[in-house]
Amino acid sequence: MDEHILFLTGKLAERSLNRVIESMQPAPFSHAVHVLSIQVAGLMTADMIRRRLPGALGADRVIVPGRCRGDLEPLAAHFGVSFQRGPDDLKDLPRFFGREARPLDLSKHDVRIFAEIVDAPNMSVEAIITQARAYRDSGADVIDLGCLPQTPFPHLEESIGALHDAGYRVSVDSMDEDELLRGGRAGADFLLSLKNETLWIADEVSSTPVLIPSKAGNLRALLRAIEAMDKKGRPYLADPVLDPIHFGFTEALVRYRELRRRLPQLQIMMGTGNLTELTDADTLGIQAILMGIISELRITNILTTQVSAHASGVVHEADAARRMMYAAREANDLPRAFGEALLALRSLDPFPYSAEEIAATAAAIKDPSFRIQISPEGLHVYNRDGLRTATDPFKLFPHLGLEADGSHAFYIGVELARAQIAWQLGKRYVQDQELEWGAAQLRRSDDSEARRASAPGGENAKAAS
């Protein structure tokens, strides 16, 4: 027997909710819609539901608006059925039920991230620990101490010890044989990088070496180093080296593919900095493509850096990308519908409401609070006094009558700025919510929720949902 679901909503959204549910038919459930004696569904609370809902009305499950506040567990106990929050926007219900059919699990991955501290010799041990903590919080698994040419690193051993004491795995990255030897003797977990000429270092220490070609682009030289390490019976990683665009990038990808073809079980590393650092493009898209290649070739280690300002979030981005690609590969599916962490500038469905639908909602509004929504046609601001539409907030503001209310004018200005940015880029805009930037989001104010609640008109100016 199909599940019977009760959808709770407000008066303004009832018609839209019914249309969306009908558009999902045939659905594996029967349904009913109950209006909870409230205009705006987004203002619903768990306490209000308990007081106003006469009963479960024969439902097996009750779906409440995504912005409904309060604990739903007491409601389940009181009414004897499951209560669940739906999406923030009712237009996302089809996708919401699609996710139910395939729960989204991004907890797993099979790629280890080495995050390089590129100027470690010039940093104090305390500063190195602080940077390592930030990298680990972003998803790094190994902290790579980057040594610099002709730059002394007298506290290398101390740094390795301090990182180990703090629970980090450590690699030492150097072109200097002495530094690699010192790092290995100090207990570094990995050494980057050894060539045929420096494989002797592996005999002196227990660190796992990362092998690279003696000459750039020479896969045969790398294969010789691999053969030599196999004879030693020692674990190692191999890195054919990813060259920058216009300096061997495509041929480098061919080398990775050929190495995997020859040695299906080989532990391979790819350094991604030559793409993320040396390409003036948003790194999130680069990460998505690179991690897709890494996933297909079963590469299980990457080395990344955060040097350039535009690459300041690559560790976090790589973490999001490895989880998404792993989930998609395990599901034998395209990397779609596995979360929106890799979508920063665009949204999958930026304009859920047409201008006509917004106008119909505006016509039903009876209170003075302003609602702001966007559609392909532009920005829409409305209350009981009417609807205004424009693509430029400056053309809207003179018609809102806010000259005498500075604090409310400031609030509306902030919201219109967000709405304009979302409209220009093709992002989802929801009034009283910050724009979502996926894994590209570096900073978020901890008190943003409190500020929104205290903003004049902020709690009552939410668009009907």
PDB file of C-alpha atoms in Angstrom, residues 170-284:
ATOM      1  CA  VAL A 170      53.999  14.554   7.881  1.00  0.00           C
ATOM      2  CA  SER A 171      55.807  14.656   4.559  1.00  0.00           C
ATOM      3  CA  VAL A 172      58.960  16.568   3.694  1.00  0.00           C
ATOM      4  CA  ASP A 173      59.166  18.092   0.221  1.00  0.00           C
ATOM      5  CA  SER A 174      62.640  19.102  -0.905  1.00  0.00           C
ATOM      6  CA  MET A 175      65.086  19.074  -3.807  1.00  0.00           C
ATOM      7  CA  ASP A 176      67.985  18.866  -1.369  1.00  0.00           C
ATOM      8  CA  GLU A 177      69.295  15.407  -0.510  1.00  0.00           C
ATOM      9  CA  ASP A 178      70.447  16.483   2.935  1.00  0.00           C
ATOM     10  CA  GLU A 179      67.035  17.885   3.865  1.00  0.00           C
ATOM     11  CA  LEU A 180      65.323  14.713   2.664  1.00  0.00           C
ATOM     12  CA  LEU A 181      67.717  12.622   4.721  1.00  0.00           C
ATOM     13  CA  ARG A 182      67.207  14.816   7.789  1.00  0.00           C
ATOM     14  CA  GLY A 183      63.449  14.641   7.356  1.00  0.00           C
ATOM     15  CA  GLY A 184      63.490  10.879   7.057  1.00  0.00           C
ATOM     16  CA  ARG A 185      65.697  10.432  10.103  1.00  0.00           C
ATOM     17  CA  ALA A 186      63.380  12.741  12.062  1.00  0.00           C
ATOM     18  CA  GLY A 187      60.510  10.359  11.326  1.00  0.00           C
ATOM     19  CA  ALA A 188      58.715  11.973   8.389  1.00  0.00           C
ATOM     20  CA  ASP A 189      56.030   9.639   7.092  1.00  0.00           C
ATOM     21  CA  PHE A 190      56.682  10.526   3.434  1.00  0.00           C
ATOM     22  CA  LEU A 191      59.532  12.064   1.416  1.00  0.00           C
ATOM     23  CA  LEU A 192      58.862  14.100  -1.727  1.00  0.00           C
ATOM     24  CA  SER A 193      60.512  13.326  -4.006  1.00  0.00           C
ATOM     25  CA  LEU A 194      63.107  10.660  -4.863  1.00  0.00           C
ATOM     26  CA  LYS A 195      64.566   9.948  -8.309  1.00  0.00           C
ATOM     27  CA  ASN A 196      66.779   7.127  -9.550  1.00  0.00           C
ATOM     28  CA  GLU A 197      69.800   9.146  -8.427  1.00  0.00           C
ATOM     29  CA  THR A 198      68.511   9.595  -4.863  1.00  0.00           C
ATOM     30  CA  LEU A 199      66.879   6.220  -4.190  1.00  0.00           C
ATOM     31  CA  TRP A 200      69.725   5.507  -1.781  1.00  0.00           C
ATOM     32  CA  ILE A 201      67.966   7.781   0.708  1.00  0.00           C
ATOM     33  CA  ALA A 202      65.195   5.194   0.995  1.00  0.00           C
ATOM     34  CA  ASP A 203      67.800   2.723   2.295  1.00  0.00           C
ATOM     35  CA  GLU A 204      68.699   5.087   5.129  1.00  0.00           C
ATOM     36  CA  VAL A 205      65.230   5.899   6.474  1.00  0.00           C
ATOM     37  CA  SER A 206      61.824   4.275   6.957  1.00  0.00           C
ATOM     38  CA  SER A 207      59.818   7.077   5.326  1.00  0.00           C
ATOM     39  CA  THR A 208      57.637   6.185   2.327  1.00  0.00           C
ATOM     40  CA  PRO A 209      59.160   7.855  -0.746  1.00  0.00           C
ATOM     41  CA  VAL A 210      57.273   9.529  -3.563  1.00  0.00           C
ATOM     42  CA  LEU A 211      59.028   8.703  -6.839  1.00  0.00           C
ATOM     43  CA  ILE A 212      59.283  11.127  -9.765  1.00  0.00           C
ATOM     44  CA  PRO A 213      61.091  10.885 -13.129  1.00  0.00           C
ATOM     45  CA  SER A 214      64.771  11.810 -13.233  1.00  0.00           C
ATOM     46  CA  LYS A 215      63.969  13.947 -16.272  1.00  0.00           C
ATOM     47  CA  ALA A 216      60.709  15.803 -16.749  1.00  0.00           C
ATOM     48  CA  GLY A 217      58.249  13.805 -18.820  1.00  0.00           C
ATOM     49  CA  ASN A 218      60.392  10.674 -18.891  1.00  0.00           C
ATOM     50  CA  LEU A 219      58.035   7.830 -17.987  1.00  0.00           C
ATOM     51  CA  ARG A 220      60.748   5.228 -18.587  1.00  0.00           C
ATOM     52  CA  ALA A 221      62.912   6.783 -15.884  1.00  0.00           C
ATOM     53  CA  LEU A 222      60.003   6.646 -13.443  1.00  0.00           C
ATOM     54  CA  LEU A 223      59.379   2.992 -14.318  1.00  0.00           C
ATOM     55  CA  ARG A 224      63.033   2.218 -13.569  1.00  0.00           C
ATOM     56  CA  ALA A 225      62.706   3.821 -10.139  1.00  0.00           C
ATOM     57  CA  ILE A 226      59.516   1.837  -9.523  1.00  0.00           C
ATOM     58  CA  GLU A 227      61.267  -1.399 -10.472  1.00  0.00           C
ATOM     59  CA  ALA A 228      64.147  -0.604  -8.137  1.00  0.00           C
ATOM     60  CA  MET A 229      61.795   0.026  -5.202  1.00  0.00           C
ATOM     61  CA  ASP A 230      59.885  -3.170  -5.946  1.00  0.00           C
ATOM     62  CA  LYS A 231      63.149  -5.079  -5.636  1.00  0.00           C
ATOM     63  CA  LYS A 232      63.701  -3.475  -2.248  1.00  0.00           C
ATOM     64  CA  GLY A 233      60.242  -4.618  -1.166  1.00  0.00           C
ATOM     65  CA  ARG A 234      59.443  -1.139   0.136  1.00  0.00           C
ATOM     66  CA  PRO A 235      56.147   0.764  -0.157  1.00  0.00           C
ATOM     67  CA  TYR A 236      56.198   3.927  -2.272  1.00  0.00           C
ATOM     68  CA  LEU A 237      54.049   6.342  -4.268  1.00  0.00           C
ATOM     69  CA  ALA A 238      54.726   7.293  -7.885  1.00  0.00           C
ATOM     70  CA  ASP A 239      54.091  10.701  -9.471  1.00  0.00           C
ATOM     71  CA  PRO A 240      54.573  11.198 -13.250  1.00  0.00           C
ATOM     72  CA  VAL A 241      54.175  14.964 -12.541  1.00  0.00           C
ATOM     73  CA  LEU A 242      51.305  17.065 -13.881  1.00  0.00           C
ATOM     74  CA  ASP A 243      52.688  19.887 -16.037  1.00  0.00           C
ATOM     75  CA  PRO A 244      50.935  23.273 -16.522  1.00  0.00           C
ATOM     76  CA  ILE A 245      48.732  24.077 -19.511  1.00  0.00           C
ATOM     77  CA  HIS A 246      50.814  24.824 -22.658  1.00  0.00           C
ATOM     78  CA  PHE A 247      53.852  23.240 -21.017  1.00  0.00           C
ATOM     79  CA  GLY A 248      52.954  19.584 -21.344  1.00  0.00           C
ATOM     80  CA  PHE A 249      49.588  19.312 -19.564  1.00  0.00           C
ATOM     81  CA  THR A 250      47.910  16.983 -22.063  1.00  0.00           C
ATOM     82  CA  GLU A 251      50.970  14.761 -22.415  1.00  0.00           C
ATOM     83  CA  ALA A 252      51.172  14.565 -18.625  1.00  0.00           C
ATOM     84  CA  LEU A 253      47.614  13.238 -18.475  1.00  0.00           C
ATOM     85  CA  VAL A 254      48.601  10.622 -21.056  1.00  0.00           C
ATOM     86  CA  ARG A 255      51.510   9.579 -18.812  1.00  0.00           C
ATOM     87  CA  TYR A 256      49.193   9.114 -15.840  1.00  0.00           C
ATOM     88  CA  ARG A 257      46.864   7.018 -17.993  1.00  0.00           C
ATOM     89  CA  GLU A 258      49.742   4.912 -19.327  1.00  0.00           C
ATOM     90  CA  LEU A 259      51.192   4.366 -15.857  1.00  0.00           C
ATOM     91  CA  ARG A 260      47.833   3.143 -14.612  1.00  0.00           C
ATOM     92  CA  ARG A 261      47.439   0.863 -17.627  1.00  0.00           C
ATOM     93  CA  ARG A 262      50.833  -0.732 -17.015  1.00  0.00           C
ATOM     94  CA  LEU A 263      50.532  -1.011 -13.247  1.00  0.00           C
ATOM     95  CA  PRO A 264      46.861  -1.392 -12.210  1.00  0.00           C
ATOM     96  CA  GLN A 265      47.640  -1.696  -8.487  1.00  0.00           C
ATOM     97  CA  LEU A 266      50.207   1.111  -8.247  1.00  0.00           C
ATOM     98  CA  GLN A 267      49.787   3.823  -5.604  1.00  0.00           C
ATOM     99  CA  ILE A 268      49.887   7.041  -7.660  1.00  0.00           C
ATOM    100  CA  MET A 269      50.141  10.672  -6.571  1.00  0.00           C
ATOM    101  CA  MET A 270      49.146  13.729  -8.593  1.00  0.00           C
ATOM    102  CA  GLY A 271      50.313  17.225  -7.720  1.00  0.00           C
ATOM    103  CA  THR A 272      47.496  19.591  -8.649  1.00  0.00           C
ATOM    104  CA  GLY A 273      49.165  22.938  -7.937  1.00  0.00           C
ATOM    105  CA  ASN A 274      50.474  23.349 -11.486  1.00  0.00           C
ATOM    106  CA  LEU A 275      46.851  23.694 -12.583  1.00  0.00           C
ATOM    107  CA  THR A 276      45.164  25.432  -9.651  1.00  0.00           C
ATOM    108  CA  GLU A 277      47.997  27.888  -8.985  1.00  0.00           C
ATOM    109  CA  LEU A 278      49.126  28.541 -12.566  1.00  0.00           C
ATOM    110  CA  THR A 279      45.758  29.022 -14.260  1.00  0.00           C
ATOM    111  CA  ASP A 280      43.825  32.256 -13.774  1.00  0.00           C
ATOM    112  CA  ALA A 281      40.467  30.550 -13.455  1.00  0.00           C
ATOM    113  CA  ASP A 282      38.202  29.708 -10.540  1.00  0.00           C
ATOM    114  CA  THR A 283      39.753  26.699  -8.861  1.00  0.00           C
ATOM    115  CA  LEU A 284      36.507  24.911  -8.053  1.00  0.00           C
TER     116      LEU A 284
END
